[in-house]
Amino acid sequence: TSWRCVSVNISMKYVDKVGAYCYYRRGGKRWRLKGEPGSAQFLKDYARAENESRGAVYCGDDTFSAVIDAYQESPEFLAPAQSTRDNYTIYLNKIRPVFGPSPIHDITRRHIRDFRRAVPKAGNQVVRVFKAVMAWAVDMDIIEVNQALGIKMVKGGEHKPWPNALLERFFR
């Protein structure tokens, strides 16, 4: 289906107009697309429907906490080894109280760098976890830019990763 919108022709696969409503239809399911074709709401609903049709999990809202919850249910989080998931969970549990209530769109590079400075012994891993969550959010069309990309790691000696028990004690 195609619509004229702001002097551009928009062509969208899998969209049907039924009466006054538009639907994204794929794989035997359909999602109602709200708003006028080409509007911000319509495009947001289209992106959500397309992602859900591919098996993505929709967060429901854009708070960082909701994004973390959805990320932890995603194949990207569940695919690595249990020890990696445990490690990420420890850091996510430290990030969530600070950033959880904030909309993910409001989190800036400066916020991430400031938080990294607040946890100097764990700063590099905090940045890695932010990068992973925000990369997933970009893939899910929740945000457009991964604010954690390009943040430099703190220089320091090479050492083995801390065991989970030690990490938990450090963050108490």
Short mmCIF file of N, CA and C in Angstrom, two decimals:
data_model
loop_
_atom_site.label_atom_id
_atom_site.label_comp_id
_atom_site.label_asym_id
_atom_site.label_seq_id
_atom_site.Cartn_x
_atom_site.Cartn_y
_atom_site.Cartn_z
N THR A 1 0.84 -1.18 0.00
CA THR A 1 0.00 0.00 0.00
C THR A 1 0.88 1.23 0.00
N SER A 2 0.46 2.28 -0.71
CA SER A 2 1.23 3.53 -0.77
C SER A 2 0.36 4.70 -0.37
N TRP A 3 0.96 5.69 0.28
CA TRP A 3 0.27 6.92 0.66
C TRP A 3 1.15 8.10 0.29
N ARG A 4 0.50 9.23 -0.01
CA ARG A 4 1.24 10.48 -0.21
C ARG A 4 1.38 11.13 1.14
N CYS A 5 2.59 11.51 1.49
CA CYS A 5 2.84 12.12 2.80
C CYS A 5 3.97 13.11 2.65
N VAL A 6 3.73 14.33 2.95
CA VAL A 6 4.73 15.39 2.91
C VAL A 6 5.52 15.31 1.59
N SER A 7 4.82 15.27 0.51
CA SER A 7 5.41 15.27 -0.83
C SER A 7 6.31 14.08 -1.11
N VAL A 8 6.14 13.00 -0.37
CA VAL A 8 6.90 11.78 -0.64
C VAL A 8 5.92 10.62 -0.71
N ASN A 9 6.24 9.68 -1.54
CA ASN A 9 5.39 8.51 -1.65
C ASN A 9 5.96 7.44 -0.72
N ILE A 10 5.16 7.01 0.26
CA ILE A 10 5.60 6.01 1.23
C ILE A 10 4.98 4.68 0.84
N SER A 11 5.81 3.67 0.64
CA SER A 11 5.32 2.35 0.32
C SER A 11 5.62 1.43 1.51
N MET A 12 4.57 0.80 2.02
CA MET A 12 4.74 -0.07 3.19
C MET A 12 4.17 -1.44 2.89
N LYS A 13 5.00 -2.45 3.09
CA LYS A 13 4.54 -3.82 2.90
C LYS A 13 3.62 -4.21 4.03
N TYR A 14 2.74 -5.14 3.74
CA TYR A 14 1.88 -5.78 4.73
C TYR A 14 0.83 -4.86 5.36
N VAL A 15 0.55 -3.70 4.76
CA VAL A 15 -0.45 -2.79 5.32
C VAL A 15 -1.72 -2.88 4.48
N ASP A 16 -2.84 -3.07 5.18
CA ASP A 16 -4.15 -3.10 4.54
C ASP A 16 -5.03 -2.04 5.16
N LYS A 17 -5.87 -1.42 4.34
CA LYS A 17 -6.85 -0.47 4.86
C LYS A 17 -8.20 -1.17 4.84
N VAL A 18 -8.82 -1.25 6.03
CA VAL A 18 -10.12 -1.89 6.17
C VAL A 18 -11.06 -0.84 6.73
N GLY A 19 -11.95 -0.35 5.90
CA GLY A 19 -12.82 0.75 6.32
C GLY A 19 -11.97 1.98 6.62
N ALA A 20 -12.14 2.53 7.80
CA ALA A 20 -11.39 3.72 8.19
C ALA A 20 -10.06 3.39 8.87
N TYR A 21 -9.77 2.09 9.07
CA TYR A 21 -8.59 1.70 9.84
C TYR A 21 -7.53 1.04 8.97
N CYS A 22 -6.28 1.19 9.40
CA CYS A 22 -5.17 0.52 8.74
C CYS A 22 -4.63 -0.57 9.66
N TYR A 23 -4.22 -1.67 9.05
CA TYR A 23 -3.69 -2.79 9.80
C TYR A 23 -2.39 -3.27 9.16
N TYR A 24 -1.49 -3.70 10.00
CA TYR A 24 -0.29 -4.42 9.55
C TYR A 24 -0.67 -5.89 9.64
N ARG A 25 -0.58 -6.61 8.53
CA ARG A 25 -1.01 -7.99 8.49
C ARG A 25 0.15 -8.86 8.01
N ARG A 26 0.52 -9.85 8.86
CA ARG A 26 1.62 -10.73 8.48
C ARG A 26 1.56 -12.00 9.32
N GLY A 27 1.81 -13.13 8.69
CA GLY A 27 1.86 -14.39 9.39
C GLY A 27 0.56 -14.78 10.05
N GLY A 28 -0.57 -14.38 9.47
CA GLY A 28 -1.87 -14.74 10.03
C GLY A 28 -2.32 -13.86 11.18
N LYS A 29 -1.53 -12.86 11.53
CA LYS A 29 -1.91 -11.95 12.61
C LYS A 29 -2.06 -10.55 12.03
N ARG A 30 -2.73 -9.68 12.79
CA ARG A 30 -2.82 -8.29 12.35
C ARG A 30 -2.76 -7.35 13.55
N TRP A 31 -2.17 -6.20 13.30
CA TRP A 31 -2.00 -5.16 14.31
C TRP A 31 -2.65 -3.89 13.79
N ARG A 32 -3.44 -3.25 14.62
CA ARG A 32 -4.08 -1.98 14.24
C ARG A 32 -3.02 -0.88 14.27
N LEU A 33 -2.98 -0.07 13.24
CA LEU A 33 -2.07 1.06 13.15
C LEU A 33 -2.86 2.33 13.40
N LYS A 34 -2.56 3.00 14.49
CA LYS A 34 -3.30 4.21 14.87
C LYS A 34 -2.70 5.42 14.17
N GLY A 35 -3.47 6.48 14.09
CA GLY A 35 -3.01 7.72 13.48
C GLY A 35 -3.19 7.70 11.97
N GLU A 36 -2.97 8.86 11.39
CA GLU A 36 -3.07 9.00 9.94
C GLU A 36 -1.85 8.36 9.28
N PRO A 37 -2.02 7.71 8.13
CA PRO A 37 -0.87 7.14 7.44
C PRO A 37 0.23 8.19 7.25
N GLY A 38 1.44 7.82 7.67
CA GLY A 38 2.58 8.73 7.57
C GLY A 38 2.83 9.54 8.82
N SER A 39 1.87 9.56 9.77
CA SER A 39 2.06 10.33 11.01
C SER A 39 3.05 9.61 11.92
N ALA A 40 3.55 10.32 12.92
CA ALA A 40 4.52 9.74 13.86
C ALA A 40 3.92 8.52 14.56
N GLN A 41 2.66 8.61 15.00
CA GLN A 41 2.01 7.49 15.69
C GLN A 41 1.87 6.29 14.76
N PHE A 42 1.47 6.55 13.52
CA PHE A 42 1.31 5.48 12.54
C PHE A 42 2.63 4.76 12.31
N LEU A 43 3.70 5.53 12.11
CA LEU A 43 5.01 4.94 11.85
C LEU A 43 5.54 4.18 13.06
N LYS A 44 5.27 4.69 14.26
CA LYS A 44 5.68 3.99 15.49
C LYS A 44 4.95 2.66 15.59
N ASP A 45 3.64 2.67 15.34
CA ASP A 45 2.86 1.43 15.39
C ASP A 45 3.30 0.45 14.31
N TYR A 46 3.64 0.97 13.13
CA TYR A 46 4.13 0.12 12.04
C TYR A 46 5.42 -0.57 12.45
N ALA A 47 6.36 0.20 13.01
CA ALA A 47 7.65 -0.37 13.44
C ALA A 47 7.44 -1.42 14.53
N ARG A 48 6.55 -1.12 15.49
CA ARG A 48 6.26 -2.07 16.57
C ARG A 48 5.68 -3.36 15.99
N ALA A 49 4.71 -3.24 15.09
CA ALA A 49 4.07 -4.41 14.49
C ALA A 49 5.07 -5.23 13.68
N GLU A 50 5.92 -4.55 12.94
CA GLU A 50 6.93 -5.26 12.15
C GLU A 50 7.88 -6.03 13.05
N ASN A 51 8.32 -5.39 14.14
CA ASN A 51 9.21 -6.06 15.09
C ASN A 51 8.52 -7.24 15.76
N GLU A 52 7.29 -7.04 16.20
CA GLU A 52 6.56 -8.13 16.87
C GLU A 52 6.30 -9.28 15.91
N SER A 53 6.08 -8.99 14.62
CA SER A 53 5.84 -10.06 13.65
C SER A 53 7.09 -10.92 13.47
N ARG A 54 8.26 -10.36 13.77
CA ARG A 54 9.52 -11.10 13.68
C ARG A 54 9.87 -11.75 15.02
N GLY A 55 8.99 -11.65 16.01
CA GLY A 55 9.24 -12.30 17.29
C GLY A 55 9.86 -11.40 18.34
N ALA A 56 9.97 -10.11 18.06
CA ALA A 56 10.54 -9.18 19.04
C ALA A 56 9.55 -8.94 20.16
N VAL A 57 10.07 -8.54 21.30
CA VAL A 57 9.24 -8.26 22.47
C VAL A 57 9.04 -6.75 22.56
N TYR A 58 7.80 -6.31 22.62
CA TYR A 58 7.52 -4.89 22.75
C TYR A 58 7.52 -4.50 24.21
N CYS A 59 8.20 -3.41 24.55
CA CYS A 59 8.37 -2.99 25.94
C CYS A 59 7.11 -2.44 26.57
N GLY A 60 6.28 -1.78 25.81
CA GLY A 60 5.10 -1.18 26.38
C GLY A 60 5.31 0.26 26.75
N ASP A 61 6.44 0.61 27.27
CA ASP A 61 6.75 2.01 27.52
C ASP A 61 8.24 2.21 27.28
N ASP A 62 8.68 3.44 27.36
CA ASP A 62 10.07 3.73 27.00
C ASP A 62 10.96 4.03 28.20
N THR A 63 10.54 3.62 29.41
CA THR A 63 11.44 3.81 30.55
C THR A 63 12.59 2.84 30.40
N PHE A 64 13.73 3.22 30.94
CA PHE A 64 14.90 2.36 30.86
C PHE A 64 14.62 1.03 31.56
N SER A 65 13.86 1.07 32.64
CA SER A 65 13.52 -0.15 33.36
C SER A 65 12.71 -1.10 32.48
N ALA A 66 11.74 -0.58 31.75
CA ALA A 66 10.94 -1.42 30.84
C ALA A 66 11.80 -1.99 29.73
N VAL A 67 12.74 -1.20 29.24
CA VAL A 67 13.65 -1.67 28.19
C VAL A 67 14.54 -2.78 28.75
N ILE A 68 15.04 -2.61 29.97
CA ILE A 68 15.86 -3.66 30.60
C ILE A 68 15.05 -4.95 30.70
N ASP A 69 13.81 -4.85 31.18
CA ASP A 69 12.96 -6.04 31.32
C ASP A 69 12.79 -6.76 29.98
N ALA A 70 12.50 -6.00 28.93
CA ALA A 70 12.31 -6.59 27.61
C ALA A 70 13.61 -7.18 27.08
N TYR A 71 14.71 -6.48 27.30
CA TYR A 71 16.03 -6.97 26.86
C TYR A 71 16.35 -8.31 27.53
N GLN A 72 16.04 -8.43 28.82
CA GLN A 72 16.35 -9.66 29.55
C GLN A 72 15.49 -10.84 29.11
N GLU A 73 14.43 -10.59 28.35
CA GLU A 73 13.62 -11.66 27.80
C GLU A 73 13.97 -11.95 26.34
N SER A 74 14.89 -11.18 25.78
CA SER A 74 15.20 -11.27 24.35
C SER A 74 16.21 -12.38 24.07
N PRO A 75 16.24 -12.87 22.83
CA PRO A 75 17.25 -13.87 22.44
C PRO A 75 18.68 -13.32 22.57
N GLU A 76 18.84 -12.02 22.38
CA GLU A 76 20.18 -11.43 22.49
C GLU A 76 20.73 -11.55 23.91
N PHE A 77 19.86 -11.47 24.90
CA PHE A 77 20.30 -11.62 26.29
C PHE A 77 20.40 -13.09 26.67
N LEU A 78 19.45 -13.90 26.19
CA LEU A 78 19.37 -15.30 26.60
C LEU A 78 20.37 -16.22 25.88
N ALA A 79 20.93 -15.77 24.75
CA ALA A 79 21.83 -16.62 23.97
C ALA A 79 23.19 -16.87 24.65
N PRO A 80 23.83 -15.87 25.26
CA PRO A 80 25.14 -16.14 25.88
C PRO A 80 25.04 -17.10 27.07
N ALA A 81 26.19 -17.53 27.54
CA ALA A 81 26.26 -18.46 28.66
C ALA A 81 25.60 -17.88 29.91
N GLN A 82 25.18 -18.76 30.81
CA GLN A 82 24.53 -18.34 32.05
C GLN A 82 25.43 -17.40 32.85
N SER A 83 26.73 -17.65 32.86
CA SER A 83 27.64 -16.79 33.63
C SER A 83 27.66 -15.37 33.08
N THR A 84 27.56 -15.24 31.76
CA THR A 84 27.51 -13.91 31.14
C THR A 84 26.20 -13.22 31.51
N ARG A 85 25.10 -13.95 31.46
CA ARG A 85 23.81 -13.37 31.84
C ARG A 85 23.82 -12.95 33.31
N ASP A 86 24.39 -13.79 34.17
CA ASP A 86 24.49 -13.45 35.60
C ASP A 86 25.29 -12.18 35.80
N ASN A 87 26.41 -12.07 35.07
CA ASN A 87 27.26 -10.90 35.18
C ASN A 87 26.51 -9.65 34.73
N TYR A 88 25.85 -9.71 33.58
CA TYR A 88 25.08 -8.56 33.09
C TYR A 88 23.97 -8.20 34.06
N THR A 89 23.32 -9.21 34.64
CA THR A 89 22.22 -8.95 35.57
C THR A 89 22.70 -8.18 36.79
N ILE A 90 23.88 -8.52 37.28
CA ILE A 90 24.44 -7.80 38.43
C ILE A 90 24.57 -6.32 38.10
N TYR A 91 25.10 -6.01 36.92
CA TYR A 91 25.29 -4.61 36.54
C TYR A 91 23.96 -3.94 36.21
N LEU A 92 23.05 -4.67 35.58
CA LEU A 92 21.73 -4.10 35.30
C LEU A 92 21.00 -3.75 36.59
N ASN A 93 21.18 -4.56 37.62
CA ASN A 93 20.56 -4.28 38.91
C ASN A 93 21.16 -3.05 39.60
N LYS A 94 22.36 -2.67 39.23
CA LYS A 94 22.97 -1.45 39.76
C LYS A 94 22.59 -0.23 38.93
N ILE A 95 22.39 -0.44 37.64
CA ILE A 95 22.02 0.65 36.74
C ILE A 95 20.54 1.02 36.93
N ARG A 96 19.68 0.01 37.13
CA ARG A 96 18.24 0.22 37.16
C ARG A 96 17.77 1.25 38.19
N PRO A 97 18.26 1.24 39.45
CA PRO A 97 17.75 2.23 40.41
C PRO A 97 18.06 3.68 40.00
N VAL A 98 19.15 3.87 39.28
CA VAL A 98 19.55 5.22 38.88
C VAL A 98 18.82 5.66 37.61
N PHE A 99 18.76 4.78 36.61
CA PHE A 99 18.22 5.15 35.30
C PHE A 99 16.84 4.57 35.01
N GLY A 100 16.39 3.59 35.79
CA GLY A 100 15.14 2.88 35.51
C GLY A 100 13.93 3.73 35.23
N PRO A 101 13.63 4.74 36.09
CA PRO A 101 12.42 5.53 35.86
C PRO A 101 12.52 6.50 34.68
N SER A 102 13.73 6.75 34.19
CA SER A 102 13.93 7.73 33.11
C SER A 102 13.55 7.14 31.76
N PRO A 103 12.95 7.95 30.90
CA PRO A 103 12.76 7.50 29.52
C PRO A 103 14.12 7.24 28.88
N ILE A 104 14.24 6.16 28.14
CA ILE A 104 15.53 5.82 27.54
C ILE A 104 16.02 6.93 26.61
N HIS A 105 15.08 7.68 26.01
CA HIS A 105 15.45 8.76 25.10
C HIS A 105 16.18 9.89 25.82
N ASP A 106 15.98 10.01 27.13
CA ASP A 106 16.59 11.09 27.90
C ASP A 106 17.99 10.77 28.41
N ILE A 107 18.43 9.53 28.27
CA ILE A 107 19.75 9.14 28.76
C ILE A 107 20.79 9.56 27.73
N THR A 108 21.75 10.35 28.19
CA THR A 108 22.77 10.88 27.29
C THR A 108 24.13 10.24 27.58
N ARG A 109 25.07 10.50 26.68
CA ARG A 109 26.44 10.03 26.87
C ARG A 109 27.01 10.58 28.18
N ARG A 110 26.68 11.81 28.49
CA ARG A 110 27.18 12.41 29.73
C ARG A 110 26.68 11.65 30.95
N HIS A 111 25.40 11.26 30.95
CA HIS A 111 24.85 10.48 32.06
C HIS A 111 25.63 9.18 32.25
N ILE A 112 25.90 8.50 31.13
CA ILE A 112 26.61 7.22 31.19
C ILE A 112 28.04 7.43 31.69
N ARG A 113 28.70 8.46 31.16
CA ARG A 113 30.09 8.74 31.63
C ARG A 113 30.11 9.10 33.10
N ASP A 114 29.14 9.90 33.56
CA ASP A 114 29.08 10.26 34.98
C ASP A 114 28.86 9.04 35.85
N PHE A 115 27.99 8.13 35.40
CA PHE A 115 27.75 6.92 36.17
C PHE A 115 29.00 6.04 36.19
N ARG A 116 29.69 5.97 35.06
CA ARG A 116 30.94 5.20 35.00
C ARG A 116 31.93 5.73 36.03
N ARG A 117 32.02 7.06 36.15
CA ARG A 117 32.94 7.65 37.14
C ARG A 117 32.49 7.34 38.57
N ALA A 118 31.19 7.18 38.78
CA ALA A 118 30.67 6.90 40.12
C ALA A 118 30.99 5.47 40.58
N VAL A 119 31.27 4.59 39.64
CA VAL A 119 31.64 3.21 39.97
C VAL A 119 32.97 2.87 39.29
N PRO A 120 34.07 3.48 39.73
CA PRO A 120 35.33 3.39 39.01
C PRO A 120 35.85 1.96 38.83
N LYS A 121 35.68 1.11 39.79
CA LYS A 121 36.19 -0.27 39.67
C LYS A 121 35.38 -1.10 38.68
N ALA A 122 34.17 -0.69 38.43
CA ALA A 122 33.28 -1.45 37.55
C ALA A 122 32.89 -0.64 36.32
N GLY A 123 33.51 0.50 36.12
CA GLY A 123 33.10 1.42 35.07
C GLY A 123 33.08 0.85 33.67
N ASN A 124 34.11 0.10 33.29
CA ASN A 124 34.16 -0.45 31.93
C ASN A 124 33.03 -1.44 31.68
N GLN A 125 32.74 -2.27 32.68
CA GLN A 125 31.67 -3.24 32.50
C GLN A 125 30.31 -2.55 32.45
N VAL A 126 30.15 -1.48 33.22
CA VAL A 126 28.91 -0.70 33.16
C VAL A 126 28.70 -0.17 31.75
N VAL A 127 29.75 0.34 31.13
CA VAL A 127 29.64 0.85 29.76
C VAL A 127 29.30 -0.28 28.80
N ARG A 128 29.92 -1.45 28.96
CA ARG A 128 29.61 -2.59 28.09
C ARG A 128 28.13 -2.99 28.20
N VAL A 129 27.61 -2.99 29.41
CA VAL A 129 26.22 -3.37 29.61
C VAL A 129 25.29 -2.32 28.99
N PHE A 130 25.60 -1.04 29.20
CA PHE A 130 24.82 0.02 28.56
C PHE A 130 24.83 -0.16 27.04
N LYS A 131 26.01 -0.42 26.47
CA LYS A 131 26.11 -0.60 25.02
C LYS A 131 25.22 -1.73 24.54
N ALA A 132 25.21 -2.84 25.27
CA ALA A 132 24.40 -3.99 24.85
C ALA A 132 22.91 -3.68 24.91
N VAL A 133 22.46 -3.08 26.00
CA VAL A 133 21.02 -2.77 26.15
C VAL A 133 20.60 -1.75 25.11
N MET A 134 21.39 -0.73 24.93
CA MET A 134 21.01 0.32 23.98
C MET A 134 21.11 -0.16 22.53
N ALA A 135 22.05 -1.05 22.22
CA ALA A 135 22.12 -1.62 20.87
C ALA A 135 20.86 -2.42 20.59
N TRP A 136 20.40 -3.17 21.60
CA TRP A 136 19.16 -3.92 21.45
C TRP A 136 17.99 -2.97 21.23
N ALA A 137 17.95 -1.87 22.00
CA ALA A 137 16.87 -0.89 21.87
C ALA A 137 16.87 -0.25 20.48
N VAL A 138 18.04 -0.03 19.91
CA VAL A 138 18.13 0.50 18.54
C VAL A 138 17.55 -0.53 17.57
N ASP A 139 17.93 -1.80 17.73
CA ASP A 139 17.42 -2.86 16.85
C ASP A 139 15.90 -3.00 16.94
N MET A 140 15.34 -2.71 18.10
CA MET A 140 13.90 -2.82 18.31
C MET A 140 13.15 -1.52 17.96
N ASP A 141 13.88 -0.54 17.43
CA ASP A 141 13.30 0.75 17.05
C ASP A 141 12.71 1.51 18.23
N ILE A 142 13.26 1.30 19.41
CA ILE A 142 12.82 2.04 20.59
C ILE A 142 13.55 3.38 20.63
N ILE A 143 14.84 3.35 20.29
CA ILE A 143 15.64 4.57 20.17
C ILE A 143 16.34 4.54 18.82
N GLU A 144 16.84 5.69 18.40
CA GLU A 144 17.52 5.76 17.11
C GLU A 144 19.03 5.71 17.24
N VAL A 145 19.56 6.14 18.40
CA VAL A 145 21.00 6.24 18.58
C VAL A 145 21.41 5.56 19.87
N ASN A 146 22.46 4.77 19.80
CA ASN A 146 23.03 4.14 20.99
C ASN A 146 23.98 5.15 21.63
N GLN A 147 23.53 5.77 22.71
CA GLN A 147 24.32 6.81 23.37
C GLN A 147 25.59 6.27 24.01
N ALA A 148 25.68 4.97 24.23
CA ALA A 148 26.87 4.39 24.86
C ALA A 148 27.99 4.13 23.86
N LEU A 149 27.67 4.14 22.57
CA LEU A 149 28.71 3.91 21.56
C LEU A 149 29.74 5.03 21.60
N GLY A 150 30.99 4.67 21.48
CA GLY A 150 32.05 5.66 21.42
C GLY A 150 32.55 6.13 22.77
N ILE A 151 31.92 5.68 23.86
CA ILE A 151 32.43 6.04 25.18
C ILE A 151 33.67 5.19 25.41
N LYS A 152 34.77 5.86 25.67
CA LYS A 152 36.04 5.15 25.82
C LYS A 152 36.11 4.43 27.16
N MET A 153 36.77 3.30 27.11
CA MET A 153 36.98 2.53 28.33
C MET A 153 38.07 3.20 29.17
N VAL A 154 37.97 3.02 30.48
CA VAL A 154 38.98 3.55 31.39
C VAL A 154 40.21 2.68 31.26
N LYS A 155 41.36 3.32 31.13
CA LYS A 155 42.60 2.55 31.00
C LYS A 155 42.99 1.99 32.35
N GLY A 156 43.48 0.79 32.31
CA GLY A 156 43.91 0.13 33.53
C GLY A 156 44.58 -1.17 33.17
N GLY A 157 45.12 -1.83 34.16
CA GLY A 157 45.79 -3.10 33.93
C GLY A 157 44.80 -4.18 33.53
N GLU A 158 45.30 -5.14 32.80
CA GLU A 158 44.48 -6.28 32.42
C GLU A 158 44.36 -7.20 33.61
N HIS A 159 43.20 -7.72 33.84
CA HIS A 159 42.98 -8.67 34.92
C HIS A 159 41.85 -9.60 34.55
N LYS A 160 41.75 -10.69 35.25
CA LYS A 160 40.66 -11.62 35.00
C LYS A 160 39.36 -11.01 35.49
N PRO A 161 38.24 -11.33 34.86
CA PRO A 161 36.94 -10.82 35.33
C PRO A 161 36.69 -11.26 36.77
N TRP A 162 36.04 -10.41 37.50
CA TRP A 162 35.70 -10.75 38.88
C TRP A 162 34.68 -11.87 38.92
N PRO A 163 34.82 -12.80 39.87
CA PRO A 163 33.78 -13.81 40.02
C PRO A 163 32.48 -13.16 40.51
N ASN A 164 31.36 -13.79 40.21
CA ASN A 164 30.06 -13.23 40.56
C ASN A 164 29.92 -12.96 42.05
N ALA A 165 30.43 -13.84 42.90
CA ALA A 165 30.33 -13.64 44.35
C ALA A 165 31.04 -12.35 44.77
N LEU A 166 32.20 -12.10 44.19
CA LEU A 166 32.95 -10.88 44.50
C LEU A 166 32.22 -9.64 43.98
N LEU A 167 31.64 -9.75 42.80
CA LEU A 167 30.87 -8.63 42.24
C LEU A 167 29.70 -8.28 43.15
N GLU A 168 28.99 -9.29 43.63
CA GLU A 168 27.85 -9.04 44.50
C GLU A 168 28.30 -8.36 45.80
N ARG A 169 29.43 -8.79 46.35
CA ARG A 169 29.95 -8.15 47.57
C ARG A 169 30.35 -6.70 47.30
N PHE A 170 30.96 -6.46 46.15
CA PHE A 170 31.40 -5.09 45.80
C PHE A 170 30.22 -4.14 45.71
N PHE A 171 29.10 -4.61 45.17
CA PHE A 171 27.95 -3.74 44.94
C PHE A 171 27.00 -3.63 46.14
N ARG A 172 27.30 -4.29 47.24
CA ARG A 172 26.42 -4.19 48.42
C ARG A 172 26.48 -2.84 49.04
#
